[in-house]
Coordinates of C-alpha atoms and ligand atoms in Angstrom, one line a residue:
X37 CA -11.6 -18.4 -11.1
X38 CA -12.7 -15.1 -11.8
X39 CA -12.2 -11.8 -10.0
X40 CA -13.2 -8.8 -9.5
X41 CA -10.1 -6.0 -9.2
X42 CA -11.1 -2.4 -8.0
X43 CA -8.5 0.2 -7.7
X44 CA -5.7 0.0 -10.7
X45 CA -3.6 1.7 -9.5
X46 CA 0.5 2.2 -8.1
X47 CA 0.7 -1.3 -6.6
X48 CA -3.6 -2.6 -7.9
X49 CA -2.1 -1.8 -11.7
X50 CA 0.7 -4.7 -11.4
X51 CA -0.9 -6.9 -8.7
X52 CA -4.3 -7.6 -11.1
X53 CA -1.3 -8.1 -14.2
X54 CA 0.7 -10.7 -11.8
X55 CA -3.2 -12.4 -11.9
X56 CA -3.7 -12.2 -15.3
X57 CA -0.3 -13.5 -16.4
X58 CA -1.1 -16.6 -14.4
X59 CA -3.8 -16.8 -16.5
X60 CA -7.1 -16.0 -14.2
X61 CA -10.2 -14.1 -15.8
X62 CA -9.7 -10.4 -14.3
X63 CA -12.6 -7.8 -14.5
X64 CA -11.2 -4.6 -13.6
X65 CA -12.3 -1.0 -12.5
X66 CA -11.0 1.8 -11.6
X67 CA -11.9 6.2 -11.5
X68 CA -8.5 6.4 -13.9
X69 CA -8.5 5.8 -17.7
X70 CA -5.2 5.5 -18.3
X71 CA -5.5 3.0 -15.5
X72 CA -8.0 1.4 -17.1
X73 CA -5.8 1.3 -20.7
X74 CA -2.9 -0.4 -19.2
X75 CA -5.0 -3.1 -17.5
X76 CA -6.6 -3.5 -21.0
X77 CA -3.4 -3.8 -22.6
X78 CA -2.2 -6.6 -20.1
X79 CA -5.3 -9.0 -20.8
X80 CA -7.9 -7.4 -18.3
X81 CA -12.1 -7.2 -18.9
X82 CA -12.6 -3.7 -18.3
X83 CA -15.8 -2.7 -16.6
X84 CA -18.0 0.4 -16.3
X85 CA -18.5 0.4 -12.5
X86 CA -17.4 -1.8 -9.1
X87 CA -21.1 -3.7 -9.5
X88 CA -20.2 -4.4 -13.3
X89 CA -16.9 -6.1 -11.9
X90 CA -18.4 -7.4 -8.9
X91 CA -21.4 -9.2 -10.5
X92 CA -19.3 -11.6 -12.3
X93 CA -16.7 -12.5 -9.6
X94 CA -15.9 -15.5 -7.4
X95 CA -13.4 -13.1 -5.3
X96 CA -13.1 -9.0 -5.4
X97 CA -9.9 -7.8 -4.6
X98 CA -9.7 -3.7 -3.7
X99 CA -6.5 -1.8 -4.2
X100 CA -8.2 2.0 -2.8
X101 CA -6.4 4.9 -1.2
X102 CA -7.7 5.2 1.9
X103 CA -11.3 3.7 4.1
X104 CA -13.6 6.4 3.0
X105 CA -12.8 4.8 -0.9
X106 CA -13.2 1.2 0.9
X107 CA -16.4 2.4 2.4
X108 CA -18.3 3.6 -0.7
X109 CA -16.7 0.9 -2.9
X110 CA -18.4 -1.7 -0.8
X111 CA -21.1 -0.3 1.2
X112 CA -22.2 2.6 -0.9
X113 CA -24.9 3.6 -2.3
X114 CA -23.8 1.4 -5.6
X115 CA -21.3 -1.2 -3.0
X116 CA -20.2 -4.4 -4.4
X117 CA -21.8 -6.0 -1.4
X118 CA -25.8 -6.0 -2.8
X119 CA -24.3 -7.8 -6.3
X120 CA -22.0 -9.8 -5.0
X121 CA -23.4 -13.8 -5.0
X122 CA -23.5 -15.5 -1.8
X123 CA -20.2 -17.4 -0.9
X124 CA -17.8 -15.0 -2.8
X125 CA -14.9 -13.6 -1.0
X126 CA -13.6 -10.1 -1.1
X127 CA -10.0 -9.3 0.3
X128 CA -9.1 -5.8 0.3
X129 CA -5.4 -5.1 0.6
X130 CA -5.7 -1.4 0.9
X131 CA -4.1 0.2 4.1
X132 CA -7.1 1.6 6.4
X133 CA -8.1 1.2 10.2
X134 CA -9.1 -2.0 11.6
X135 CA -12.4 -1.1 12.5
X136 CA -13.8 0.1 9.1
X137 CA -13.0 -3.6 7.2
X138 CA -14.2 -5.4 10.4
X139 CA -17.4 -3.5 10.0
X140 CA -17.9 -4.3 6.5
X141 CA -17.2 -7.6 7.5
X142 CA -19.8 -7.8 9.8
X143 CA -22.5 -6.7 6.7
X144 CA -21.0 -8.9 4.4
X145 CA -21.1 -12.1 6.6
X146 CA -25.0 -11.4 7.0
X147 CA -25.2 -11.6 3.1
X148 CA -22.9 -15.0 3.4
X149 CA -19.8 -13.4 1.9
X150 CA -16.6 -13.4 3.3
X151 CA -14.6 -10.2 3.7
X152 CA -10.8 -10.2 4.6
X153 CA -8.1 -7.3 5.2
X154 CA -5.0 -8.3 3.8
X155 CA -2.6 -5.0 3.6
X156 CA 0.7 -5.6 2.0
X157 CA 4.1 -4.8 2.7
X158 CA 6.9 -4.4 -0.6
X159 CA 6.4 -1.5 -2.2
X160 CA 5.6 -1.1 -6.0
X161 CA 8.6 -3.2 -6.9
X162 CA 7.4 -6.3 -5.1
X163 CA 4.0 -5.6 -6.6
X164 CA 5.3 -5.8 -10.1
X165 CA 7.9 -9.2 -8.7
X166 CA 4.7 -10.8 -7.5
X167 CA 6.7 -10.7 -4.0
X168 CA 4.4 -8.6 -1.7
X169 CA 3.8 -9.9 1.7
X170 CA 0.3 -9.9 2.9
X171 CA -0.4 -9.2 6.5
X172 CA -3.9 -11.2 6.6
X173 CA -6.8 -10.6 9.0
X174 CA -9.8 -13.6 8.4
X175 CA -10.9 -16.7 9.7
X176 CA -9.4 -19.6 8.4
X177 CA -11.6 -21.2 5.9
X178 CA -11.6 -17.6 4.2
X179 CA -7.4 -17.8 5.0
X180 CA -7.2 -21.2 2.7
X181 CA -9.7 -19.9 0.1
X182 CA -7.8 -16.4 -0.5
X183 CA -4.7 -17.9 -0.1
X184 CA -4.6 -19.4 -3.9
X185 CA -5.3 -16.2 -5.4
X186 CA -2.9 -14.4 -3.3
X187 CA -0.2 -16.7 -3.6
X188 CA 0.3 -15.4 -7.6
X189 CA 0.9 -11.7 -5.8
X190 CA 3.0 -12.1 -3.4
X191 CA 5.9 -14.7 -2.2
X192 CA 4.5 -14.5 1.8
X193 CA 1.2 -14.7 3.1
X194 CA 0.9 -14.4 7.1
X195 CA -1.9 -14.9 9.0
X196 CA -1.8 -12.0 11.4
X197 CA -5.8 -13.5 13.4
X198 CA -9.3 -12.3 13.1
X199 CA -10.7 -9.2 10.4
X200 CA -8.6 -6.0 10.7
X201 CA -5.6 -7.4 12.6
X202 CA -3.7 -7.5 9.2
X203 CA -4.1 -3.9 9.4
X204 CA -2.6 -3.4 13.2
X205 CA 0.3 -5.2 11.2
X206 CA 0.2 -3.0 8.8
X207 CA -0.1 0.6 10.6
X208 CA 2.7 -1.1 13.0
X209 CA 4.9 -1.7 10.1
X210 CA 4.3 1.2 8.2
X211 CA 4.9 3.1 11.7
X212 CA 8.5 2.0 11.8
X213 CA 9.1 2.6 7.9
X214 CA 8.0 6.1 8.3
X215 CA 10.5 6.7 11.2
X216 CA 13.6 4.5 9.8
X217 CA 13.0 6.4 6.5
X218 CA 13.8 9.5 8.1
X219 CA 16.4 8.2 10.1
X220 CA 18.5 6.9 6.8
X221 CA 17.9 10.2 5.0
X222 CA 19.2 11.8 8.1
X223 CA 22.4 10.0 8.6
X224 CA 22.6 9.8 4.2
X225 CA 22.3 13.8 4.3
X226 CA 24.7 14.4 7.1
X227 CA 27.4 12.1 5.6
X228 CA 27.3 13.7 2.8
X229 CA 27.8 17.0 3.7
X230 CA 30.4 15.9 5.7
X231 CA 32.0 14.6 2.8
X232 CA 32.0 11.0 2.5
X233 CA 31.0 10.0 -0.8
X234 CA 26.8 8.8 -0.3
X235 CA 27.7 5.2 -2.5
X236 CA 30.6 4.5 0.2
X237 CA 28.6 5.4 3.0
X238 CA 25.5 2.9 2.1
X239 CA 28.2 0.6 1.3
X240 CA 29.3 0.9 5.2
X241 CA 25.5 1.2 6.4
X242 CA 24.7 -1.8 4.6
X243 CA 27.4 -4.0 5.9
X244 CA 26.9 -2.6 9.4
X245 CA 24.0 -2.0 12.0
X246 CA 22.0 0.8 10.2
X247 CA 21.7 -1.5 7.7
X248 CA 17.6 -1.6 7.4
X249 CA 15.4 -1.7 4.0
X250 CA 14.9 2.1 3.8
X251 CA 19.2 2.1 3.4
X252 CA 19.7 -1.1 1.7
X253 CA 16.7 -1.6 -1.1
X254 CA 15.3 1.8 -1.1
X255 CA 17.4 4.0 -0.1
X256 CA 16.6 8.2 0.0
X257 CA 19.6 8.9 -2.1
X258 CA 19.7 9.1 -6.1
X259 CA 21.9 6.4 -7.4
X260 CA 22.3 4.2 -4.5
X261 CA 19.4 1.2 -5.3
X262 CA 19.2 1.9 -9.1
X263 CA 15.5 0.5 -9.2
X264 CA 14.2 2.8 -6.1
X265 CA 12.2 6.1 -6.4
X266 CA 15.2 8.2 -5.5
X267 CA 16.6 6.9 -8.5
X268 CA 13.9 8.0 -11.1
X269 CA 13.0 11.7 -9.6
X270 CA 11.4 10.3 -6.4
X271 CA 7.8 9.2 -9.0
X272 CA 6.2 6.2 -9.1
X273 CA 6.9 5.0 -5.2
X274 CA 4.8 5.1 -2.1
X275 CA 3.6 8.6 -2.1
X276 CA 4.3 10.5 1.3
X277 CA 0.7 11.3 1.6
X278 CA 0.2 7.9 2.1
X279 CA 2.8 7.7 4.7
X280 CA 1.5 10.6 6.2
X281 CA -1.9 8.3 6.3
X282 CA -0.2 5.5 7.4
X283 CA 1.2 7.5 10.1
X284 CA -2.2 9.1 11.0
X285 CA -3.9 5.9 11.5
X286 CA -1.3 5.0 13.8
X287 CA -1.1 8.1 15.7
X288 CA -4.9 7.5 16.1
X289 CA -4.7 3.6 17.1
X290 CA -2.0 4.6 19.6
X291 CA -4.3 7.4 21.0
X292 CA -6.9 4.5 21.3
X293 CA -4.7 2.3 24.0
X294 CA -3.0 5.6 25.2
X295 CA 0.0 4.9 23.8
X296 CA 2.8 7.0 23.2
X297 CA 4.4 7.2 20.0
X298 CA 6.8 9.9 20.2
X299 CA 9.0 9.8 16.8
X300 CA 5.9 8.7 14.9
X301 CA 4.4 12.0 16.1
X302 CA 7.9 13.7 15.1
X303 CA 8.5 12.3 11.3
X304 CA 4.7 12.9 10.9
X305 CA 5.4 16.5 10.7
X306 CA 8.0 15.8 8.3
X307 CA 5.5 14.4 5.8
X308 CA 2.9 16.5 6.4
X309 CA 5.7 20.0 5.4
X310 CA 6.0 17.5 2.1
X311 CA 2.7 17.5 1.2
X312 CA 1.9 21.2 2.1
X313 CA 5.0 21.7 0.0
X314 CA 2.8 20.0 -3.2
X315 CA 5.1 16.9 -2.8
X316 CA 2.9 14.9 -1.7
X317 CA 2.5 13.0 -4.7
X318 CA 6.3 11.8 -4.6
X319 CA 7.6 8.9 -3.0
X320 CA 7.9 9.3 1.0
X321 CA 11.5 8.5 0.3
X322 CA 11.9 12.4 -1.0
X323 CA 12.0 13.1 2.7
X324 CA 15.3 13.8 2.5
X325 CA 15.0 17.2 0.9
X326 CA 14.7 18.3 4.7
X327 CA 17.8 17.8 5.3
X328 CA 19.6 18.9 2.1
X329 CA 20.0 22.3 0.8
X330 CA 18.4 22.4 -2.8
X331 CA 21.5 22.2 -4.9
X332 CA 22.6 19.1 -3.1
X333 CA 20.1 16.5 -4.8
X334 CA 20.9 18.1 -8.5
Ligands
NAD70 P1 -2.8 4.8 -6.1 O1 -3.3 6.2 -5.8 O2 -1.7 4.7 -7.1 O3 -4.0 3.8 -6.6 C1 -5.3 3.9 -6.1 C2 -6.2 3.7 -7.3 O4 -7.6 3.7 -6.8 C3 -6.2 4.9 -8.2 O5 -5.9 4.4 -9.5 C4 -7.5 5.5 -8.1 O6 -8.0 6.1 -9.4 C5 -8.4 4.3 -7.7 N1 -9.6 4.7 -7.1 C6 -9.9 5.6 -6.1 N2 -11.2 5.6 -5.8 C7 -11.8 4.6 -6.5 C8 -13.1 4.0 -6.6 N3 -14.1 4.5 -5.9 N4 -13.3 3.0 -7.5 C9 -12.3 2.5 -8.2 N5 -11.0 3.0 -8.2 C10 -10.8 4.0 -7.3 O7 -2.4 4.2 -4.7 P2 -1.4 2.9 -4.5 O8 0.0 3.4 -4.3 O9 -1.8 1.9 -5.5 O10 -1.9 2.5 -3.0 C11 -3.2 1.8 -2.8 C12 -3.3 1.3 -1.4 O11 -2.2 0.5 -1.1 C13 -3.2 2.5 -0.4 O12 -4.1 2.2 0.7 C14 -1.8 2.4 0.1 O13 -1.7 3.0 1.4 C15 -1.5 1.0 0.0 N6 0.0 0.7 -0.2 C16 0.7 1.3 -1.1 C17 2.0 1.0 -1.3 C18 2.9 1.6 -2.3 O14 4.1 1.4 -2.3 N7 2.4 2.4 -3.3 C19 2.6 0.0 -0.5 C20 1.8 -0.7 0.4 C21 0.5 -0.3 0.6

């Protein structure tokens, strides 16, 4: 089979290699050269432009920051859509709103392709285990189709219902890990400066009801998950100003239904001083310097 992968990036980067080392054709794009280089050194076909890699796909997979990306990759003035041959299918696995992947859908269907949202859940070390969960929004002849290309990216594939309800999954989700991040770096920093020693206390946490993923695989604290972000400088993680997306989009979906969401409102703050802070680029993780005096973390 051969596909199409745009965006090369944190989690695109290792996803497209997981393809490649099971030994499907991967034509690749992305803005980044040193994106680009890596992919090259893993096997990939590097291409000039999304149409370049579109043109000779079965299936397009996008990896993009945010919709506005999403928007121009596919419906832009140069979008994948007008090259792409009639009965491909495109799956883009960034994390956006609902309503901007069901309305590509809607353009692609009148062109006979089938477009899908499937966001994932794992983080840049289930990208490079080729363990990510997708949180799949299509109908289910496009569901069976995508599933044998996704299955060499990720251990679970869930089908969540129609286009864009992978992403309500996925803001829900991301919703939760925004507040239970803070909640662990909270509880981490104020342990600590209590004076329990931080590897004891996870040890505790992790064998006891505050046990969650943020405390027991990724936890805010240097040293603690020795393969985490905390644990290399806070780099190469889920940077907090995609949280702080994450958490805008569901801020704005909750607005939608007139829902309340309270402590999403709260941490949001918390990632937005981050970024204003020019940490931004770190992993959301780093949230705990908020409750640590500088010298702490040293
Ligand atoms: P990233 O910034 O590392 O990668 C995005 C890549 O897209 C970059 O390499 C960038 O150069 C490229 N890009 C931007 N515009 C482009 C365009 N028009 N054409 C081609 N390439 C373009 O981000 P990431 O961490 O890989 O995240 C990607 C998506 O996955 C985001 O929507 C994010 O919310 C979501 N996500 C990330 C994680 C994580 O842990 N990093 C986890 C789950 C979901």
């Amino acid at each position: 089979m051969s596909i199409a992968f745009i965006g090369l990036g944190n989690m695109g980067g290792p996803m497209a290699h997981n393809l490649l080392k099971a030994g499907q054709k991967v034509y690749g794009f992305d803005l980044s050269e040193q994106a680009l280089q890596q992919f090259a050194q893993a096997g990939g076909v590097v291409c000039q432009s999304p149409q370049e890699a579109a043109r000779q796909a079965e299936v397009v997979i996008s990896m993009l920051p945010a919709a506005k990306h999403v928007k121009d990759v596919y419906l832009g003035e140069n979008g994948i859509l007008s090259v792409l041959k009639a009965g491909a299918y495109c799956i883009d696995s960034s994390t956006i709103d609902p309503q901007t992947i069901q309305q590509i859908a809607e353009v692609a269907k009148a062109r006979h392709i089938a477009v899908c949202d499937a966001p994932v859940s794992g983080g840049t070390l289930g990208a490079q285990a080729g363990t990510l969960t997708f949180m799949v929004g299509a109908e289910h002849d496009t569901l069976i189709a995508v599933s044998s290309v996704l299955k060499h990216m990720g251990s679970n594939i869930v089908h969540c219902g129609d286009v864009g309800t992978g992403q309500i999954a996925k803001i829900c989700n991301n919703l939760i890990l925004g507040i239970s991040m803070a909640a662990v770096a909270e509880g981490m920093a104020l342990g600590a400066q209590l004076g329990i020693d931080p590897q004891a206390l996870a040890g505790v946490i992790n064998s006891s009801t505050g046990r969650c993923w943020s405390s027991e695989v990724y936890n805010p604290w240097p040293g603690i998950c020795p393969n985490a972000p905390a644990s290399r400088g806070y780099r190469d993680g889920f940077a907090a100003q995609l949280m702080l997306k994450d958490l805008g989009l569901a801020l704005q979906a909750a607005a939608q239904v007139d829902q309340s969401v309270v402590l999403g409102e709260f941490v949001q703050q918390y990632y937005q001083q981050l970024c204003d802070q020019g940490q931004g680029h770190l992993d959301f993780s780093n949230i705990i310097q908020h409750y640590l005096p500088e010298p702490a973390l040293a």
